[in-house]
Amino acid sequence: MPGSSSRRRQGGANYWPGFVDALAALLVVVVFLVMVFALAQAFLSDALSGRDEALGKLNRQIDELARMLDLERSTNTELRLSVSQLSAQLQSSISERDALVARLSNAESELESIRAESAEELAVLREQVSADKDTIELQLRDLARLERDIAALRAQMAALNEALEASEALNAEKDVQIVNLGERLNQALATKVQELARYRSEFFGRLREVLGERSDSRIVGDRFVFQSEVLFESGEAVLNPQGETQLAQLAQTLKEISDQIPQDIDWILRVDGHTDERPINTIQFPSNWELSSARAISVVKFLIRQGISPENLVAAGFGEYQPIDPGRDEIAYLRNRRIEFKLDQR
């Protein structure tokens, strides 16, 4: 029995250490696996925790983007409404602009029409004013000339009076005769002047009948005026065919009147050439003096060829220095370019 027990203990002692070693090894493996699992769990927990945070951050960003998208949609809607309103306002503005343009065009047309009518009326008024002004200026010139003549006559009378007073003590009868002679001379001079004025009026009247009512020729005071364009081309001093026709009629009328003028009236027909203020500078005409003088001389030579005595003709050139219209437009220039005829005493 003791032997049997001892054998069982020896036999059992042989298996148990191996079993223990196996359990120990298994335990070590289990512990290792547990540790690996724990580490994996920790790593997985950390990874899942990071993913959750990232997912939460992404969710928050998505929410933020959603809010921004809603805001953009709202803004887009408002912008569309604003664009629609602006388009409607633009269309309305375009319509108003077109209406205003149409009204402006109509207003401009009316304004042009009014301007044209006003220009015509103004031109007529200017011509009337210029004609009246020319008449007044010529009358003033005549008055100034008469005043100068009267002053000269007064000076002569004063000289005669002095001579008469000096000789009065010597011969009172001669004084009376001289006074009577002066009165007779004055009366005779006044009579000649009146006769010449009558013939001048008759000459101009017949000339008007021959030439007819023309805008380019007129009677101004004691002068008959032709516009230069009737007689000459621009910048020329050679008579054109129309001008020769007009002057031939003037010469015929003058010859008829001159036959009626008494021989004791020493009359002349003065031909005055005038230009406008714009200068001319050519080889033939270095200035307006030469042009105006050449035109007056051409007229005189033509009248001589028509049978007018050269003793009764005078040519004078005044250049631009005797204007009848002080303006500086084409109408004034046209009026100032002229040939004047005056029947006067020598």
Coordinates of C-alpha atoms in Angstrom, one line a residue, residues 1 32 67 99 108 135 178 187 195 202 263-264 276 280 301 312:
M1 CA 0.0 0.0 0.0
F32 CA -0.4 38.9 -23.8
R67 CA -26.9 78.1 -43.3
A99 CA -40.3 110.2 -75.1
E108 CA -35.6 121.5 -81.9
T135 CA -30.9 158.1 -95.6
I178 CA -21.6 196.0 -103.5
Q187 CA -29.9 184.9 -104.9
E195 CA -32.4 174.4 -110.3
E202 CA -35.8 164.6 -112.3
Q263 CA -25.5 176.2 -120.0
D264 CA -24.7 178.6 -117.0
D276 CA -16.1 146.8 -97.7
I280 CA -7.5 143.0 -101.0
K301 CA -14.8 155.6 -119.2
N312 CA -18.9 166.6 -116.7

